[in-house]
Amino acid sequence: MYKHLTEYGAIGDGNTVALVGCDGSIDWCPLPHVESPSVFAAILDADRGGHFAVRPTQSFKSVQRYRDRTAVLETAFQTADGSATVTDFMPVAEATESTDRPPAVYRKLECDNGPLEFEVAFEPRFDYAREVPIIEPAADGVVAIGADERIILSSDLPLRPSTDGHRASATVTLKAGETRWLGLGYDEAIPLEPSHYQKMLEGVIAYWREWNHDCNKTDCPLDSPWHDLAVRSSLVLKLLIHRGTGAVCAAPTTSIPEDLGGVRNWDYRFNWIRDAAFTVQALSELGHLNEARSYFQLCLDHCRDHDPADVPPVYGLHGGDDLKEHVLDHLEGYRGSAPVRVGNAARQQRQLDVYGELILAIYESIRYGEAVTTDDWAVMCDLIDYICEGWDQPDVSIWEPRDDPQHYVYSKVMCWVALDRGIKLAEAAGDDVSAPLERWRTCREDVRKAILERGYSERANSFVQTFGGETLDAANLLIPVMGFLPPDDARVQGTIDATIEHLATENGLVRRYEGDDGLPGEASPFVVCSFWLVTALALTGRTDEATDRFESILEYASPLGLLAEAVDPGTGEQRGNFPQAYSHIGLINSVLYLADMDSSSGGSRAPLGRDEWTEDSGLSGEIIRQPNNTERADTQ
């Protein structure tokens, strides 16, 4: 009844994302936005959730593929009598005549060899399947009507509502070369114009290929055997970037379990600050400067819009922070993994690491050519001053355990990063800015001293998860990436080796941490942690080992190159929300580091950990600019 995650492809339009199964069924689609309630949610409850399927009536085999360098998905079916292809896409505003149309899904059915009988099963369920809409005939199709919303399915297929009005279906036999279309519109009908649909498909293909990373292979930062896989990851990242705000959705799904049958089921359809610096790096290196710039502005907005003590770790994609978490008891969950959660209680948590991640993302953006206003600088100073006051307080850190706050080493490292990058920016800006540099430098040294004295265990020969503890945390693999210590430092090497010994599996996967986190069950190894180990190994010159581990991780990717949050170490199945932005960002950045270490220059990439702001880096430029009087109003 439930498909493996690797049997899904993702399509989207910058507002929402739908998951299309290899059986031709759309099993997940929230509308009109990715954080909206679902219209199809069979992935969370095969009976109640709702789906929209287009598939052969007889037994078939199928394979999915993306049109080259696009997010247009094809599902090719093969039966004993013939073959056909279903092409799924969502029109992107920039590729259409209008930028304000509601989201829509287009499905093109082409018979390659026939005749071949196909069926359509249309069973929408509104508001996470809490509402079963009434389906009625409409011009050129059917309409599903709920209390507050409706969707209209237009098609040249003979769609008919069921007698109870809760579903619609059609059966049609296609000859070789015959084509049929279905167009699903949210809140408004899509006129039945197949020739227009075809032009829209061509326009969407052209859009994705124009947006896509295009390079001269002799000077490409991804020049490696994994170039195309990293490019696919960038396309996944683009699907998860909200076109209106520039926010990056951590994943387009909710409650896909980390632990099958367990309770580690979370809603990831929001923007986490922890992704910020790596997102800026990945987008900028691949030449997607508009997206990197939008994310940079979003980081500045996070700084402006909250008191320094109240900066939350996670936001809604539209900037809101009302993410109250609740349980949908009526859904059984993916493969019986309840509860199904909506919202995320991490919004209320105190995570000191987010201050470092915010400042680091702004720092990296400036190094890639952006500039902050004097007003922005004043707000950044407030954040850094707050770190001076509160860095020695306990928090829950990057992994958001639901137990008591502690003194997490990674959070202290990121506090050091906030101070370090703030100092570097102030020094580079010179007389253009005012900053309490002496205070910041003193505090930076205090934080560093505390980390080295209380966050490193001689017994473990490694940095540990909490001050005075002995358990390990994979987040400490980022210590050399952040520039806290050089890659060749014995303590960095010890941390890498201890991570391999205690957190890594035989297959190259890496768990987040050791020990109890206050939840029942056991979390599967996190994909991004596995990539962090690759990056750390590459930085320390252990390139062959990094390459071997990287290629081992890639074996878990789906046939389409998609990655979830985690991997079950026993079965090799992907776990957690899917596809996961952090996993794909980790893949891109690992390729960047590996490609650089293999370059003729002998390896120089450490953009998040570079110690000095240098003129010859090619990344220096204006740091401070005067604000435009209308800028804030335009931003709002």
XYZ file of N, CA, C and O in Angstrom, residues 139-214:
304
model
N -17.577 21.855 -16.878
C -17.222 21.981 -18.291
C -15.838 21.387 -18.509
O -14.868 21.778 -17.849
N -15.762 20.391 -19.393
C -14.498 19.752 -19.739
C -13.829 19.084 -18.548
O -12.602 19.062 -18.441
N -14.612 18.528 -17.629
C -13.987 17.837 -16.520
C -14.875 17.739 -15.309
O -16.095 17.612 -15.416
N -14.245 17.805 -14.124
C -14.969 17.741 -12.858
C -14.411 18.783 -11.913
O -13.279 19.262 -12.077
N -15.221 19.131 -10.889
C -14.789 20.069 -9.862
C -14.995 19.433 -8.503
O -16.027 18.805 -8.246
N -13.988 19.561 -7.623
C -14.083 19.090 -6.244
C -14.316 20.303 -5.360
O -13.503 21.237 -5.336
N -15.438 20.293 -4.629
C -15.866 21.464 -3.875
C -15.844 21.154 -2.385
O -16.478 20.202 -1.917
N -15.117 21.973 -1.640
C -15.095 21.869 -0.188
C -15.735 23.084 0.444
O -16.313 23.936 -0.239
N -15.625 23.191 1.749
C -16.250 24.304 2.455
C -15.611 25.635 2.087
O -16.310 26.647 1.939
N -14.264 25.626 1.923
C -13.558 26.881 1.684
C -12.638 26.850 0.476
O -11.947 27.832 0.214
N -12.589 25.750 -0.248
C -11.703 25.678 -1.404
C -12.254 24.710 -2.430
O -13.154 23.909 -2.142
N -11.681 24.791 -3.619
C -12.085 23.895 -4.683
C -10.923 23.697 -5.640
O -10.029 24.552 -5.749
N -10.929 22.541 -6.310
C -9.973 22.290 -7.376
C -10.751 21.750 -8.568
O -11.757 21.046 -8.409
N -10.275 22.107 -9.752
C -10.966 21.738 -10.981
C -10.022 20.932 -11.848
O -8.889 21.353 -12.126
N -10.489 19.759 -12.273
C -9.706 18.898 -13.153
C -10.297 18.969 -14.556
O -11.424 18.526 -14.796
N -9.534 19.545 -15.486
C -9.955 19.647 -16.888
C -9.228 18.586 -17.695
O -8.038 18.333 -17.493
N -9.957 17.940 -18.621
C -9.331 16.882 -19.413
C -10.168 16.563 -20.634
O -11.390 16.787 -20.659
N -9.496 16.006 -21.658
C -10.224 15.480 -22.802
C -10.502 13.992 -22.622
O -10.850 13.291 -23.566
N -10.358 13.483 -21.377
C -10.753 12.130 -21.029
C -12.177 12.145 -20.462
O -12.612 13.149 -19.889
N -12.924 11.046 -20.554
C -14.328 11.010 -20.111
C -14.456 10.856 -18.594
O -14.884 9.807 -18.078
N -14.117 11.909 -17.849
C -14.172 11.855 -16.387
C -15.617 11.837 -15.900
O -16.455 12.609 -16.372
N -15.882 10.980 -14.903
C -17.225 10.889 -14.337
C -17.124 10.782 -12.815
O -16.350 9.964 -12.298
N -17.925 11.584 -12.090
C -17.978 11.428 -10.635
C -18.609 10.092 -10.244
O -19.446 9.544 -10.972
N -18.187 9.565 -9.092
C -18.803 8.350 -8.566
C -20.200 8.662 -8.045
O -20.585 9.823 -7.873
N -20.968 7.616 -7.780
C -22.342 7.831 -7.318
C -22.396 8.535 -5.975
O -23.359 9.268 -5.691
N -21.397 8.323 -5.113
C -21.397 9.017 -3.826
C -20.784 10.407 -3.902
O -20.766 11.151 -2.918
N -20.237 10.775 -5.082
C -19.692 12.112 -5.269
C -18.371 12.362 -4.587
O -17.950 13.514 -4.445
N -17.655 11.300 -4.210
C -16.411 11.472 -3.468
C -15.161 11.196 -4.290
O -14.049 11.313 -3.787
N -15.327 10.818 -5.535
C -14.184 10.537 -6.398
C -14.645 10.647 -7.849
O -15.858 10.702 -8.125
N -13.706 10.682 -8.755
C -14.015 10.671 -10.183
C -13.030 9.748 -10.867
O -11.901 9.534 -10.390
N -13.441 9.190 -12.003
C -12.569 8.249 -12.701
C -12.846 8.292 -14.192
O -13.842 8.862 -14.647
N -11.934 7.688 -14.919
C -12.094 7.558 -16.364
C -11.248 6.385 -16.829
O -10.212 6.068 -16.224
N -11.695 5.738 -17.877
C -10.932 4.686 -18.534
C -10.901 4.991 -20.016
O -11.929 5.346 -20.603
N -9.724 4.855 -20.615
C -9.597 5.181 -22.022
C -8.551 4.269 -22.662
O -7.569 3.897 -22.017
N -8.800 3.879 -23.900
C -7.831 3.103 -24.658
C -7.184 4.012 -25.696
O -7.873 4.660 -26.490
N -5.868 4.077 -25.650
C -5.112 4.939 -26.556
C -4.396 4.103 -27.608
O -3.869 3.024 -27.311
N -4.367 4.631 -28.791
C -3.610 4.023 -29.877
C -2.189 4.587 -29.879
O -1.917 5.644 -29.304
N -1.306 3.910 -30.567
C 0.068 4.388 -30.683
C 0.086 5.781 -31.296
O -0.579 6.041 -32.298
N 0.812 6.701 -30.624
C 0.907 8.073 -31.104
C -0.164 8.990 -30.569
O -0.115 10.202 -30.803
N -1.140 8.452 -29.839
C -2.235 9.275 -29.326
C -1.830 9.924 -28.008
O -1.128 9.334 -27.177
N -2.300 11.164 -27.797
C -1.955 11.951 -26.613
C -3.223 12.482 -25.955
O -4.153 12.917 -26.639
N -3.257 12.463 -24.632
C -4.337 13.074 -23.861
C -3.730 13.921 -22.745
O -2.616 13.677 -22.293
N -4.507 14.905 -22.276
C -4.023 15.837 -21.268
C -4.988 15.916 -20.086
O -6.200 15.752 -20.246
N -4.422 16.224 -18.910
C -5.201 16.573 -17.723
C -4.571 17.805 -17.098
O -3.330 17.886 -16.966
N -5.398 18.760 -16.717
C -4.916 19.976 -16.086
C -5.666 20.225 -14.793
O -6.895 20.376 -14.794
N -4.946 20.240 -13.676
C -5.554 20.422 -12.358
C -5.294 21.844 -11.882
O -4.140 22.238 -11.667
N -6.364 22.623 -11.722
C -6.233 24.004 -11.283
C -6.760 24.199 -9.875
O -7.792 23.625 -9.500
N -6.046 24.993 -9.077
C -6.500 25.304 -7.728
C -7.347 26.569 -7.764
O -6.883 27.632 -8.189
N -8.598 26.427 -7.389
C -9.542 27.532 -7.251
C -10.049 28.086 -8.570
O -11.003 28.854 -8.595
N -9.432 27.718 -9.674
C -9.937 28.171 -10.966
C -9.664 27.112 -12.031
O -8.700 26.349 -11.946
N -10.568 27.064 -12.995
C -10.464 26.059 -14.047
C -9.372 26.420 -15.041
O -9.099 27.602 -15.296
N -8.738 25.399 -15.589
C -7.765 25.573 -16.661
C -8.480 25.277 -17.973
O -8.964 24.157 -18.170
N -8.611 26.240 -18.857
C -9.299 25.986 -20.131
C -8.684 24.801 -20.856
O -7.455 24.636 -20.886
N -9.542 23.955 -21.416
C -9.066 22.761 -22.096
C -8.538 23.125 -23.477
O -9.261 23.208 -24.455
N -7.210 23.370 -23.528
C -6.547 23.769 -24.764
C -5.242 22.973 -24.885
O -4.170 23.456 -24.512
N -5.309 21.723 -25.369
C -4.100 20.885 -25.436
C -2.923 21.531 -26.141
O -1.773 21.343 -25.726
N -3.175 22.307 -27.179
C -2.056 22.950 -27.877
C -1.379 23.974 -26.968
O -0.144 24.134 -26.991
N -2.174 24.644 -26.147
C -1.602 25.594 -25.182
C -0.833 24.857 -24.099
O 0.222 25.322 -23.649
N -1.357 23.702 -23.671
C -0.656 22.903 -22.672
C 0.736 22.515 -23.181
O 1.720 22.561 -22.439
N 0.813 22.129 -24.447
C 2.083 21.722 -25.020
C 3.064 22.886 -25.065
O 4.252 22.723 -24.732
N 2.566 24.066 -25.425
C 3.435 25.247 -25.427
C 3.920 25.576 -24.013
O 5.066 25.982 -23.814
N 3.025 25.380 -23.028
C 3.425 25.630 -21.650
C 4.501 24.646 -21.215
O 5.478 25.019 -20.544
N 4.355 23.387 -21.593
C 5.380 22.392 -21.283
C 6.719 22.797 -21.880
O 7.760 22.750 -21.207
N 6.711 23.207 -23.129
C 7.952 23.634 -23.769
C 8.549 24.842 -23.067
O 9.776 24.944 -22.908
N 7.684 25.762 -22.629
C 8.174 26.940 -21.924
C 8.779 26.597 -20.574
O 9.792 27.175 -20.172
N 8.165 25.653 -19.862
C 8.688 25.241 -18.560
C 10.027 24.523 -18.730
O 10.965 24.749 -17.952
N 10.139 23.676 -19.746
C 11.416 23.011 -20.022
C 12.505 24.050 -20.310
O 13.623 23.969 -19.788
N 12.160 25.039 -21.115
C 13.129 26.086 -21.447
C 13.522 26.874 -20.202
O 14.700 27.233 -20.023
N 12.547 27.141 -19.335
C 12.848 27.883 -18.103
C 13.867 27.135 -17.259
O 14.870 27.713 -16.814
N 13.608 25.848 -17.001
C 14.514 25.088 -16.140
C 15.907 24.993 -16.742
O 16.907 25.097 -16.022
N 15.988 24.836 -18.055
C 17.302 24.717 -18.670
C 18.061 26.041 -18.670
O 19.297 26.059 -18.567
N 17.328 27.130 -18.756
C 17.982 28.437 -18.681
C 18.457 28.717 -17.267
O 19.534 29.285 -17.057
N 17.633 28.317 -16.282
C 18.028 28.544 -14.888
C 19.188 27.655 -14.488
O 20.042 28.047 -13.683
N 19.243 26.482 -15.034
C 20.164 25.448 -14.593
C 21.619 25.904 -14.683
O 21.979 26.755 -15.505
N 22.421 25.310 -13.824
C 23.862 25.553 -13.835
C 24.448 25.241 -15.216
O 24.293 24.141 -15.736
N 25.073 26.232 -15.795
C 25.698 26.063 -17.106
C 27.153 26.488 -16.974
O 27.449 27.573 -16.469
